[in-house]
Short mmCIF file of C-alpha atoms in Angstrom, two decimals:
data_model
loop_
_atom_site.label_atom_id
_atom_site.label_comp_id
_atom_site.label_asym_id
_atom_site.label_seq_id
_atom_site.Cartn_x
_atom_site.Cartn_y
_atom_site.Cartn_z
CA UNK A 1362 71.22 -29.80 19.70
CA UNK A 1363 74.79 -30.93 20.30
CA UNK A 1364 76.03 -29.66 23.65
CA UNK A 1365 79.63 -29.10 24.73
CA UNK A 1366 80.08 -30.51 28.22
CA UNK A 1367 81.05 -27.50 30.29
CA UNK A 1368 80.37 -26.36 33.79
CA UNK A 1369 77.21 -24.35 34.33
CA UNK A 1370 76.77 -21.44 36.70
CA UNK A 1371 73.42 -20.14 37.90
CA UNK A 1372 72.87 -17.86 40.86
CA UNK A 1373 70.10 -15.73 42.17
CA UNK A 1374 70.18 -12.40 43.99
CA UNK A 1375 68.05 -9.35 44.72
CA UNK A 1376 66.87 -7.24 41.81
CA UNK A 1377 64.42 -4.46 42.66
CA UNK A 1378 61.45 -5.91 44.63
CA UNK A 1379 62.47 -9.36 43.53
CA UNK A 1380 64.79 -10.62 40.89
CA UNK A 1381 67.95 -12.50 40.09
CA UNK A 1382 70.69 -13.35 37.70
CA UNK A 1383 70.83 -16.51 35.61
CA UNK A 1384 74.04 -17.42 33.79
CA UNK A 1385 73.01 -19.67 30.92
CA UNK A 1386 74.89 -21.08 27.94
CA UNK A 1387 72.58 -21.43 24.95
CA UNK A 1388 73.39 -23.32 21.75
CA UNK A 1389 76.24 -25.54 20.70
CA UNK A 1390 77.64 -23.97 17.57
CA UNK A 1391 80.68 -22.37 19.14
CA UNK A 1392 81.28 -23.75 22.62
CA UNK A 1393 84.87 -22.50 22.58
CA UNK A 1394 83.64 -18.90 22.62
CA UNK A 1395 82.95 -19.23 26.35
CA UNK A 1396 80.32 -16.51 26.18
CA UNK A 1397 77.42 -17.34 28.46
CA UNK A 1398 74.19 -15.41 28.45
CA UNK A 1399 73.44 -13.62 31.71
CA UNK A 1400 69.73 -13.24 32.41
CA UNK A 1401 68.52 -10.84 35.07
CA UNK A 1402 64.85 -11.40 35.92
CA UNK A 1403 62.81 -8.71 37.58
CA UNK A 1404 59.69 -10.41 38.85
CA UNK A 1405 56.81 -9.27 40.98
CA UNK A 1406 56.02 -12.79 42.16
CA UNK A 1407 52.57 -13.86 43.30
CA UNK A 1408 53.73 -13.87 46.92
CA UNK A 1409 54.92 -10.26 46.31
CA UNK A 1410 58.24 -11.03 47.99
CA UNK A 1411 60.08 -14.06 46.73
CA UNK A 1412 60.03 -17.36 44.94
CA UNK A 1413 59.86 -20.49 47.00
CA UNK A 1414 62.02 -23.59 46.85
CA UNK A 1415 61.07 -25.93 44.00
CA UNK A 1416 59.39 -23.17 41.96
CA UNK A 1417 60.06 -23.61 38.24
CA UNK A 1418 59.99 -21.30 35.24
CA UNK A 1419 60.04 -22.23 31.55
CA UNK A 1420 62.23 -20.57 28.91
CA UNK A 1421 62.01 -20.43 25.11
CA UNK A 1422 64.60 -18.81 22.86
CA UNK A 1423 63.80 -18.12 19.21
CA UNK A 1424 66.73 -17.17 16.96
CA UNK A 1425 66.53 -14.58 14.21
CA UNK A 1426 67.33 -15.53 10.66
CA UNK A 1427 67.53 -12.11 9.08
CA UNK A 1428 64.26 -11.29 10.89
CA UNK A 1429 62.22 -12.48 13.85
CA UNK A 1430 60.66 -15.93 13.76
CA UNK A 1431 57.41 -17.03 15.35
CA UNK A 1432 57.42 -19.01 18.59
CA UNK A 1433 56.57 -22.68 18.04
CA UNK A 1434 56.02 -25.63 20.31
CA UNK A 1435 59.25 -27.47 19.51
CA UNK A 1436 61.15 -25.87 16.60
CA UNK A 1437 62.87 -23.09 18.55
CA UNK A 1438 66.49 -22.70 19.48
CA UNK A 1439 65.54 -23.48 23.09
CA UNK A 1440 62.31 -25.34 23.73
CA UNK A 1441 60.67 -24.93 27.13
CA UNK A 1442 63.73 -25.55 29.29
CA UNK A 1443 62.83 -25.46 32.97
CA UNK A 1444 64.78 -23.77 35.75
CA UNK A 1445 64.25 -24.88 39.35
CA UNK A 1446 64.77 -22.66 42.37
CA UNK A 1447 66.33 -24.34 45.42
CA UNK A 1448 65.82 -21.42 47.78
CA UNK A 1449 68.94 -19.55 46.82
CA UNK A 1450 69.82 -20.40 43.20
CA UNK A 1451 68.24 -21.48 39.92
CA UNK A 1452 69.36 -24.59 38.06
CA UNK A 1453 68.33 -25.57 34.51
CA UNK A 1454 67.27 -29.10 33.68
CA UNK A 1455 69.88 -29.21 30.87
CA UNK A 1456 72.85 -27.18 29.68
CA UNK A 1457 72.00 -24.69 26.94
CA UNK A 1458 74.22 -22.38 24.89
CA UNK A 1459 74.14 -19.37 22.60
CA UNK A 1460 74.08 -20.31 18.94
CA UNK A 1461 76.90 -17.81 18.39
CA UNK A 1462 77.74 -14.24 19.33
CA UNK A 1463 76.05 -12.58 16.35
CA UNK A 1464 72.59 -14.18 16.04
CA UNK A 1465 69.85 -12.14 17.71
CA UNK A 1466 67.00 -13.90 19.51
CA UNK A 1467 63.67 -13.39 21.22
CA UNK A 1468 63.29 -14.69 24.78
CA UNK A 1469 60.00 -15.99 26.25
CA UNK A 1470 59.70 -16.92 29.90
CA UNK A 1471 56.74 -17.96 32.03
CA UNK A 1472 55.83 -19.26 35.47
CA UNK A 1473 54.89 -21.89 36.58
CA UNK A 1474 56.67 -24.40 34.40
CA UNK A 1475 54.37 -26.75 32.48
CA UNK A 1476 55.07 -29.75 30.30
CA UNK A 1477 54.22 -30.93 27.77
CA UNK A 1478 53.06 -27.89 25.82
CA UNK A 1479 51.65 -28.86 22.45
CA UNK A 1480 50.24 -25.47 21.47
CA UNK A 1481 52.17 -22.39 22.57
CA UNK A 1482 49.35 -20.18 21.33
CA UNK A 1483 46.68 -21.82 23.49
CA UNK A 1484 48.10 -23.17 26.74
CA UNK A 1485 45.16 -24.32 28.93
CA UNK A 1486 45.08 -22.58 32.30
CA UNK A 1487 42.60 -22.32 35.13
CA UNK A 1488 42.19 -20.83 38.55
CA UNK A 1489 40.49 -22.76 41.31
CA UNK A 1490 36.82 -22.18 42.02
CA UNK A 1491 37.51 -22.57 45.73
CA UNK A 1492 40.45 -20.33 46.66
CA UNK A 1493 39.66 -20.35 50.37
CA UNK A 1494 43.23 -21.07 51.41
CA UNK A 1495 46.55 -19.52 50.51
CA UNK A 1496 47.82 -22.43 48.42
CA UNK A 1497 44.70 -22.61 46.25
CA UNK A 1498 44.75 -18.83 45.77
CA UNK A 1499 48.36 -18.69 44.59
CA UNK A 1500 47.91 -21.79 42.43
CA UNK A 1501 46.17 -19.65 39.82
CA UNK A 1502 48.94 -17.07 39.39
CA UNK A 1503 50.69 -16.92 36.01
CA UNK A 1504 53.73 -14.81 35.08
CA UNK A 1505 54.97 -14.14 31.56
CA UNK A 1506 57.40 -11.99 29.61
CA UNK A 1507 58.89 -11.55 26.16
CA UNK A 1508 62.25 -9.89 25.48
CA UNK A 1509 62.61 -9.00 21.82
CA UNK A 1510 65.67 -8.77 19.56
CA UNK A 1511 68.28 -9.67 22.12
CA UNK A 1512 71.86 -9.17 20.96
CA UNK A 1513 74.28 -11.88 22.18
CA UNK A 1514 76.26 -10.37 25.02
CA UNK A 1515 78.13 -11.27 28.16
CA UNK A 1516 76.08 -8.72 30.06
CA UNK A 1517 72.84 -9.61 31.77
CA UNK A 1518 69.67 -9.75 29.70
CA UNK A 1519 66.84 -8.48 31.88
CA UNK A 1520 63.50 -10.26 31.64
CA UNK A 1521 60.72 -8.27 33.30
CA UNK A 1522 58.03 -10.80 34.12
CA UNK A 1523 54.49 -9.69 34.89
CA UNK A 1524 51.22 -11.10 36.19
CA UNK A 1525 48.91 -11.61 33.22
CA UNK A 1526 45.78 -12.66 35.10
CA UNK A 1527 43.48 -10.33 36.98
CA UNK A 1528 43.42 -9.96 40.73
CA UNK A 1529 40.58 -8.95 43.04
CA UNK A 1530 40.78 -7.78 46.64
CA UNK A 1531 37.67 -6.97 48.67
CA UNK A 1532 37.58 -5.01 51.91
CA UNK A 1533 34.30 -4.99 53.85
CA UNK A 1534 33.22 -1.96 55.86
CA UNK A 1535 30.23 -1.85 58.20
CA UNK A 1536 27.95 1.12 57.50
CA UNK A 1537 24.52 2.11 58.78
CA UNK A 1538 23.29 -0.45 61.26
CA UNK A 1539 26.82 -1.73 61.95
CA UNK A 1540 28.25 1.31 63.76
CA UNK A 1541 29.34 -0.83 66.71
CA UNK A 1542 31.13 -3.27 64.40
CA UNK A 1543 32.73 -1.16 61.63
CA UNK A 1544 34.95 -4.02 60.43
CA UNK A 1545 32.17 -6.64 60.74
CA UNK A 1546 34.45 -8.67 62.99
CA UNK A 1547 31.61 -10.14 65.04
CA UNK A 1548 29.28 -10.73 62.09
CA UNK A 1549 28.87 -14.01 60.24
CA UNK A 1550 30.13 -12.99 56.80
CA UNK A 1551 30.46 -14.90 53.53
CA UNK A 1552 31.56 -13.45 50.21
CA UNK A 1553 31.63 -14.87 46.67
CA UNK A 1554 32.44 -13.71 43.14
CA UNK A 1555 29.64 -14.65 40.77
CA UNK A 1556 29.40 -15.47 37.11
CA UNK A 1557 33.13 -15.73 36.39
CA UNK A 1558 34.87 -18.19 34.14
CA UNK A 1559 37.71 -20.01 35.85
CA UNK A 1560 39.31 -21.54 32.74
CA UNK A 1561 41.00 -20.12 29.68
CA UNK A 1562 43.97 -20.31 27.37
CA UNK A 1563 47.22 -18.36 27.35
CA UNK A 1564 49.15 -17.38 24.24
CA UNK A 1565 52.81 -17.69 25.21
CA UNK A 1566 53.79 -15.67 22.15
CA UNK A 1567 51.83 -12.58 23.23
CA UNK A 1568 50.77 -13.12 26.84
CA UNK A 1569 47.10 -12.75 25.88
CA UNK A 1570 44.57 -14.64 28.01
CA UNK A 1571 41.25 -15.84 26.56
CA UNK A 1572 38.50 -16.99 28.95
CA UNK A 1573 36.74 -20.28 28.20
CA UNK A 1574 34.12 -22.59 29.62
CA UNK A 1575 31.09 -21.89 31.75
CA UNK A 1576 30.72 -19.19 34.35
CA UNK A 1577 30.66 -20.30 37.97
CA UNK A 1578 31.12 -19.05 41.53
CA UNK A 1579 34.55 -18.34 43.03
CA UNK A 1580 35.16 -18.56 46.76
CA UNK A 1581 37.98 -16.14 47.66
CA UNK A 1582 40.77 -16.47 50.20
CA UNK A 1583 39.94 -14.71 53.46
CA UNK A 1584 43.12 -13.33 54.96
CA UNK A 1585 44.40 -10.34 56.91
CA UNK A 1586 46.33 -7.24 56.00
CA UNK A 1587 48.07 -4.94 58.47
CA UNK A 1588 48.56 -1.25 57.70
CA UNK A 1589 50.31 1.50 59.65
CA UNK A 1590 49.51 5.18 59.30
CA UNK A 1591 51.41 8.02 60.92
CA UNK A 1592 54.87 7.95 62.44
CA UNK A 1593 56.43 7.68 65.85
CA UNK A 1594 54.04 8.05 68.77
CA UNK A 1595 51.25 8.95 66.35
CA UNK A 1596 51.58 5.73 64.38
CA UNK A 1597 48.40 3.66 64.25
CA UNK A 1598 48.49 0.02 63.20
CA UNK A 1599 45.30 -1.64 62.02
CA UNK A 1600 44.61 -5.20 60.94
CA UNK A 1601 41.65 -5.90 58.64
CA UNK A 1602 40.23 -8.96 56.99
CA UNK A 1603 40.24 -8.94 53.21
CA UNK A 1604 39.09 -11.35 50.51
CA UNK A 1605 41.42 -12.12 47.59
CA UNK A 1606 40.87 -14.01 44.34
CA UNK A 1607 42.76 -14.76 41.15
CA UNK A 1608 40.48 -14.10 38.20
CA UNK A 1609 40.80 -15.02 34.52
CA UNK A 1610 40.57 -11.68 32.62
CA UNK A 1611 37.00 -11.32 31.34
CA UNK A 1612 33.95 -9.08 31.19
CA UNK A 1613 30.88 -9.56 33.38
CA UNK A 1614 27.77 -8.62 31.41
CA UNK A 1615 25.49 -5.77 32.45
CA UNK A 1616 22.71 -6.84 34.77
CA UNK A 1617 24.66 -9.76 36.21
CA UNK A 1618 25.70 -10.33 39.82
CA UNK A 1619 29.39 -9.61 40.40
CA UNK A 1620 29.82 -10.06 44.16
CA UNK A 1621 27.51 -11.51 46.78
CA UNK A 1622 27.94 -10.60 50.43
CA UNK A 1623 26.09 -12.51 53.13
CA UNK A 1624 26.01 -10.85 56.56
CA UNK A 1625 24.33 -12.75 59.38
CA UNK A 1626 22.32 -14.77 56.87
CA UNK A 1627 21.16 -11.75 54.83
CA UNK A 1628 22.44 -11.88 51.25
CA UNK A 1629 23.26 -8.75 49.24
CA UNK A 1630 23.89 -9.53 45.55
CA UNK A 1631 25.75 -6.66 43.88
CA UNK A 1632 24.65 -6.29 40.27
CA UNK A 1633 26.70 -4.43 37.65
CA UNK A 1634 24.47 -2.09 35.70
CA UNK A 1635 26.90 -1.40 32.86
CA UNK A 1636 29.09 -4.47 32.97
CA UNK A 1637 32.50 -4.86 34.55
CA UNK A 1638 35.84 -5.96 33.11
CA UNK A 1639 38.51 -7.81 35.03
CA UNK A 1640 41.55 -6.50 33.17
CA UNK A 1641 44.77 -8.48 32.68
CA UNK A 1642 47.71 -7.45 34.86
CA UNK A 1643 45.39 -5.36 37.04
CA UNK A 1644 44.54 -5.54 40.72
CA UNK A 1645 40.93 -4.56 41.41
CA UNK A 1646 40.51 -3.24 44.95
CA UNK A 1647 36.85 -3.39 46.00
CA UNK A 1648 35.61 -1.58 49.09
CA UNK A 1649 32.16 -2.86 50.06
CA UNK A 1650 30.17 -0.82 52.55
CA UNK A 1651 27.43 -2.94 54.10
CA UNK A 1652 24.42 -1.08 55.47
CA UNK A 1653 21.45 -2.65 57.22
CA UNK A 1654 19.31 -2.27 54.10
CA UNK A 1655 21.73 -1.92 51.21
CA UNK A 1656 25.30 -2.26 50.04
CA UNK A 1657 27.47 0.44 48.52
CA UNK A 1658 30.47 -0.57 46.48
CA UNK A 1659 33.50 1.48 45.44
CA UNK A 1660 36.15 0.05 43.14
CA UNK A 1661 39.74 1.22 42.74
CA UNK A 1662 41.57 -0.56 39.95
CA UNK A 1663 45.35 -0.59 40.14
CA UNK A 1664 47.90 -2.11 37.86
CA UNK A 1665 50.17 -4.63 39.57
CA UNK A 1666 52.86 -2.13 38.59
CA UNK A 1667 50.95 0.54 40.60
CA UNK A 1668 49.02 2.39 37.89
CA UNK A 1669 45.84 3.95 39.33
CA UNK A 1670 42.55 4.25 37.46
CA UNK A 1671 39.37 6.11 38.31
CA UNK A 1672 36.86 4.83 40.85
CA UNK A 1673 33.85 2.99 39.50
CA UNK A 1674 30.49 2.77 41.24
CA UNK A 1675 28.43 -0.40 41.04
CA UNK A 1676 24.77 -0.02 41.93
CA UNK A 1677 23.56 -2.73 44.33
CA UNK A 1678 20.36 -4.66 44.58
CA UNK A 1679 19.39 -6.57 47.69
CA UNK A 1680 17.56 -9.81 48.10
CA UNK A 1681 17.15 -11.09 51.64
CA UNK A 1682 13.82 -12.86 51.11
CA UNK A 1683 13.99 -16.40 49.83
CA UNK A 1684 11.73 -17.72 47.09
CA UNK A 1685 10.86 -21.21 45.97
CA UNK A 1686 13.53 -22.50 43.61
CA UNK A 1687 12.15 -23.74 40.29
CA UNK A 1688 12.57 -27.49 39.88
CA UNK A 1689 12.08 -27.81 36.11
CA UNK A 1690 15.81 -28.32 35.52
CA UNK A 1691 16.40 -30.73 38.40
CA UNK A 1692 17.56 -34.24 37.60
CA UNK A 1693 18.26 -37.31 39.66
CA UNK A 1694 21.98 -38.00 39.52
CA UNK A 1695 23.07 -41.44 38.45
CA UNK A 1696 25.88 -43.34 40.13
CA UNK A 1697 27.87 -42.83 36.94
CA UNK A 1698 27.47 -39.04 37.33
CA UNK A 1699 28.41 -39.19 40.99
CA UNK A 1700 31.65 -41.01 40.28
CA UNK A 1701 32.52 -39.64 36.82
CA UNK A 1702 35.85 -41.02 35.63
CA UNK A 1703 35.95 -43.26 38.71
CA UNK A 1704 32.90 -45.23 37.58
CA UNK A 1705 33.63 -48.69 36.22
CA UNK A 1706 30.24 -49.54 34.72
CA UNK A 1707 28.61 -51.25 37.67
CA UNK A 1708 30.74 -50.00 40.55
CA UNK A 1709 33.58 -47.51 41.18
CA UNK A 1710 37.08 -48.32 39.98
CA UNK A 1711 39.91 -49.20 42.34
CA UNK A 1712 41.38 -45.73 41.74
CA UNK A 1713 38.56 -44.25 43.82
CA UNK A 1714 39.98 -45.48 47.10
CA UNK A 1715 43.32 -43.84 46.39
CA UNK A 1716 41.78 -40.51 45.42
CA UNK A 1717 38.88 -40.53 47.91
CA UNK A 1718 39.61 -42.96 50.76
CA UNK A 1719 36.56 -41.79 52.76
CA UNK A 1720 34.06 -42.38 49.94
CA UNK A 1721 32.35 -45.76 49.68
CA UNK A 1722 29.72 -47.06 47.30
CA UNK A 1723 27.10 -47.72 49.95
CA UNK A 1724 23.73 -46.42 51.17
CA UNK A 1725 25.45 -44.66 54.08
CA UNK A 1726 27.94 -42.91 51.79
CA UNK A 1727 27.83 -42.17 48.05
CA UNK A 1728 25.17 -44.25 46.37
CA UNK A 1729 22.01 -42.93 44.75
CA UNK A 1730 18.76 -44.28 46.20
CA UNK A 1731 16.73 -46.59 44.01
CA UNK A 1732 13.01 -46.60 43.21
CA UNK A 1733 10.24 -49.14 43.57
CA UNK A 1734 9.73 -51.54 40.68
CA UNK A 1735 6.06 -50.59 40.21
CA UNK A 1736 7.07 -48.11 37.46
CA UNK A 1737 5.34 -45.09 39.04
CA UNK A 1738 7.81 -44.29 41.83
CA UNK A 1739 10.78 -42.60 40.12
CA UNK A 1740 12.97 -40.20 42.07
CA UNK A 1741 11.77 -37.40 39.80
CA UNK A 1742 8.36 -37.69 41.52
CA UNK A 1743 9.93 -35.84 44.46
CA UNK A 1744 10.06 -32.58 42.48
CA UNK A 1745 7.34 -33.02 39.85
CA UNK A 1746 5.13 -30.40 41.55
CA UNK A 1747 2.00 -32.47 40.90
CA UNK A 1748 -1.03 -31.86 43.08
CA UNK A 1749 -4.42 -33.58 42.97
CA UNK A 1750 -7.75 -32.83 44.68
CA UNK A 1751 -8.52 -34.87 47.78
CA UNK A 1752 -12.12 -35.98 47.39
CA UNK A 1753 -12.19 -36.98 51.03
CA UNK A 1754 -11.39 -33.45 52.16
CA UNK A 1755 -13.60 -31.14 50.08
CA UNK A 1756 -11.36 -31.33 47.03
CA UNK A 1757 -8.35 -29.69 48.70
CA UNK A 1758 -5.31 -30.01 46.43
CA UNK A 1759 -2.48 -31.98 48.00
CA UNK A 1760 0.83 -33.57 47.02
CA UNK A 1761 -0.04 -36.94 48.59
CA UNK A 1762 -0.78 -38.92 45.41
CA UNK A 1763 2.41 -38.36 43.37
CA UNK A 1764 5.34 -39.79 45.30
CA UNK A 1765 8.68 -41.53 45.14
CA UNK A 1766 8.65 -44.95 46.72
CA UNK A 1767 11.79 -46.79 47.66
CA UNK A 1768 12.51 -50.38 46.67
CA UNK A 1769 11.07 -53.00 49.01
CA UNK A 1770 13.24 -53.42 52.06
CA UNK A 1771 14.86 -49.96 51.90
CA UNK A 1772 16.81 -49.36 55.11
CA UNK A 1773 18.26 -46.22 56.64
CA UNK A 1774 20.46 -44.33 56.04
CA UNK A 1775 20.16 -43.62 52.34
CA UNK A 1776 20.77 -40.61 50.13
CA UNK A 1777 19.07 -38.87 47.23
CA UNK A 1778 21.42 -36.85 45.00
CA UNK A 1779 19.97 -34.03 42.87
CA UNK A 1780 21.57 -31.93 40.14
CA UNK A 1781 19.71 -28.60 40.32
CA UNK A 1782 20.90 -27.58 36.84
CA UNK A 1783 21.97 -24.09 37.99
CA UNK A 1784 23.83 -22.38 40.80
CA UNK A 1785 21.70 -21.55 43.83
CA UNK A 1786 21.94 -20.67 47.50
CA UNK A 1787 19.50 -22.47 49.75
CA UNK A 1788 18.10 -21.33 53.08
CA UNK A 1789 14.99 -23.48 53.63
CA UNK A 1790 13.11 -26.58 52.53
CA UNK A 1791 9.65 -28.09 52.74
CA UNK A 1792 9.00 -31.82 52.85
CA UNK A 1793 5.66 -33.43 51.88
CA UNK A 1794 4.60 -37.00 52.55
CA UNK A 1795 2.61 -39.58 50.66
CA UNK A 1796 -1.00 -40.16 51.64
CA UNK A 1797 -1.42 -42.21 54.82
CA UNK A 1798 2.21 -41.73 55.87
CA UNK A 1799 2.19 -38.74 58.19
CA UNK A 1800 3.87 -40.61 61.02
CA UNK A 1801 5.60 -43.53 59.32
CA UNK A 1802 7.44 -44.63 56.22
CA UNK A 1803 8.61 -41.04 55.66
CA UNK A 1804 12.10 -39.69 56.49
CA UNK A 1805 11.92 -37.88 59.83
CA UNK A 1806 15.58 -37.38 60.67
CA UNK A 1807 17.66 -36.08 57.79
CA UNK A 1808 20.63 -34.01 56.66
CA UNK A 1809 21.12 -31.66 53.72
CA UNK A 1810 24.49 -31.49 52.00
CA UNK A 1811 25.49 -29.23 49.09
CA UNK A 1812 28.41 -29.23 46.65
CA UNK A 1813 29.89 -26.72 44.22
CA UNK A 1814 32.15 -29.28 42.51
CA UNK A 1815 33.48 -27.66 39.34
CA UNK A 1816 34.91 -30.82 37.73
CA UNK A 1817 31.89 -33.09 37.16
CA UNK A 1818 33.82 -35.16 34.66
CA UNK A 1819 35.76 -36.52 37.65
CA UNK A 1820 32.56 -37.15 39.58
CA UNK A 1821 30.66 -34.97 42.02
CA UNK A 1822 32.87 -35.95 44.93
CA UNK A 1823 34.39 -32.63 45.97
CA UNK A 1824 33.06 -29.60 47.80
CA UNK A 1825 30.40 -31.36 49.87
CA UNK A 1826 29.43 -29.62 53.10
CA UNK A 1827 26.61 -30.40 55.52
CA UNK A 1828 24.37 -27.36 55.83
CA UNK A 1829 21.46 -28.73 57.82
CA UNK A 1830 20.64 -31.62 60.14
CA UNK A 1831 17.12 -31.92 61.49
CA UNK A 1832 15.11 -34.28 63.66
CA UNK A 1833 11.37 -34.36 62.92
CA UNK A 1834 10.67 -37.82 64.31
CA UNK A 1835 7.60 -38.57 66.35
CA UNK A 1836 9.94 -39.53 69.19
CA UNK A 1837 11.36 -35.99 69.09
CA UNK A 1838 7.91 -34.63 69.81
CA UNK A 1839 7.22 -33.37 66.28
CA UNK A 1840 3.60 -33.83 65.15
CA UNK A 1841 2.44 -33.40 61.55
CA UNK A 1842 -1.17 -32.65 60.79
CA UNK A 1843 -2.97 -32.91 57.45
CA UNK A 1844 -1.94 -29.46 56.23
CA UNK A 1845 1.67 -29.92 57.31
CA UNK A 1846 2.14 -33.27 55.64
CA UNK A 1847 0.07 -32.94 52.47
CA UNK A 1848 -0.78 -29.30 51.69
CA UNK A 1849 1.80 -26.82 53.03
CA UNK A 1850 4.71 -29.13 53.76
CA UNK A 1851 6.95 -29.44 56.81
CA UNK A 1852 9.27 -26.42 56.74
CA UNK A 1853 12.87 -26.33 57.92
CA UNK A 1854 14.77 -23.04 57.99
CA UNK A 1855 18.57 -23.29 57.77
CA UNK A 1856 20.74 -21.35 60.22
CA UNK A 1857 22.47 -19.66 57.28
CA UNK A 1858 22.03 -19.50 53.55
CA UNK A 1859 24.32 -22.02 51.88
CA UNK A 1860 27.31 -21.28 49.75
CA UNK A 1861 26.59 -21.15 46.00
CA UNK A 1862 26.03 -24.73 44.93
CA UNK A 1863 24.55 -26.86 42.16
CA UNK A 1864 24.33 -30.31 43.74
CA UNK A 1865 22.20 -31.37 46.72
CA UNK A 1866 22.26 -34.52 48.82
CA UNK A 1867 19.22 -35.36 50.93
CA UNK A 1868 20.49 -37.91 53.43
CA UNK A 1869 17.68 -39.73 55.24
CA UNK A 1870 18.96 -40.89 58.62
CA UNK A 1871 15.84 -42.32 60.31
CA UNK A 1872 12.13 -42.73 59.74
CA UNK A 1873 9.41 -40.53 61.23
CA UNK A 1874 8.38 -43.43 63.42
CA UNK A 1875 11.95 -44.53 64.08
CA UNK A 1876 11.65 -47.64 61.94
CA UNK A 1877 8.30 -49.05 63.08
CA UNK A 1878 6.98 -49.48 59.53
CA UNK A 1879 3.73 -51.07 58.45
CA UNK A 1880 5.12 -51.55 54.95
CA UNK A 1881 8.57 -52.23 53.59
CA UNK A 1882 8.96 -49.03 51.55
CA UNK A 1883 9.83 -45.41 52.30
CA UNK A 1884 8.15 -42.53 50.47
CA UNK A 1885 8.55 -38.82 49.77
CA UNK A 1886 5.79 -36.96 47.93
CA UNK A 1887 7.56 -33.65 47.32
CA UNK A 1888 10.70 -31.73 48.28
CA UNK A 1889 10.80 -27.97 47.77
CA UNK A 1890 13.90 -25.82 48.20
CA UNK A 1891 13.97 -22.08 48.88
CA UNK A 1892 16.70 -19.51 48.35
CA UNK A 1893 18.30 -17.54 45.55
CA UNK A 1894 18.93 -18.76 42.01
CA UNK A 1895 21.82 -17.23 40.08
CA UNK A 1896 21.68 -16.98 36.32
CA UNK A 1897 25.00 -16.52 34.53
#
């Protein structure tokens, strides 16, 4: 477009809960008309109070030509012009004008501003899988509006923007067995949303959101809310912890876990019997009552414009007893998988150090352990579940004969990285040793790390947390007998069940005999994990 060089005014002021006035010139056909468009935006922003400095919105304007025209990526009268808020006023990135004072137009606005946009009918969008802090929670918010058939005018054109994602808020209440702690303030509590897709596409022409990708686990933001009931001397102020999450609108199938609550290590998966829909533009307020033996869940769904719907009951199931996790889908991760786009073929690229300065390609950091060159010692031996009869002990079946063996000269520390193939929560393990290695050439001091990294294409480098460290060395006074080492395994119970995760790192810190080997290799016959597997 050809623009007349004129001064531009833009200012922002209160409008209902939050809003403002933009004065914008659009088009260049008749700059002498001096007729700017005034845009008043009523927005219920994600923070519920105000925009912040440097926030940006995008604006499209589509002129009529006898009738309405469809929104396109770059053939509109105004194509995705961004406005930046400086804390008190909005400023466009370029001057824009009305075409004239007779041509009607449709207005499309959205937040946050994104560029480039190649397909206005399928803008990729995602919420974070880990929304455990305020910034990551709000990062998923998306606002949109369309104002149809706008007549050119000097008066303000009001654009009522709305949240088009779904929102979930969970309040926990202690029930039977928690009478002394009704708000569960002294309990060790973890909460997750299960089986939800965190990616999708947004149609900027209609505001419709379509979920995409695989379902995963979302960690919500744990925050506080303060409420006051009554007035004057009878006023009572109460502060409670709540859990909040931005959710892509979608339906959770019947029979699937929706929310998992862990209280003092006991996990209560809440399963929807008839399915549950996270509706667009809606806030779903969950009240979870935790009893000593079960969980009751009430749901109040409210529109972000305060429309109330009926309560919905979700029948719970409980599962506090761990089971052995099936290992048929486990795979040994390669270094290329660990580093993803940061892998250069034989070593990580230089970009790794900029993105992950604490990660190094070494045995003590992020490098998959190798295997002995004898051809029968692959890492997969650790979870092959193969037992054989021990002829020297009345044919008792043991795990001692099928084992992973390290390359000659393996030194500590080293790590074994496993892709479990599904999302699990782990609360225990059992470790078995190769025959003749009860007290040596077997990891005795080790750590367990887990990750819920949701972007494996960029490597499995995010979300790692240490969930267990254990010392079973001879020097620590830990003795293994035949049954412990070969038949039943050495069991380690975690203090708490882990967060939902897919990736496991077994970090061997020291040998059972503290390094006094009689061979130059380290071995593990079998590793079993226990917990809960989630299928979605």
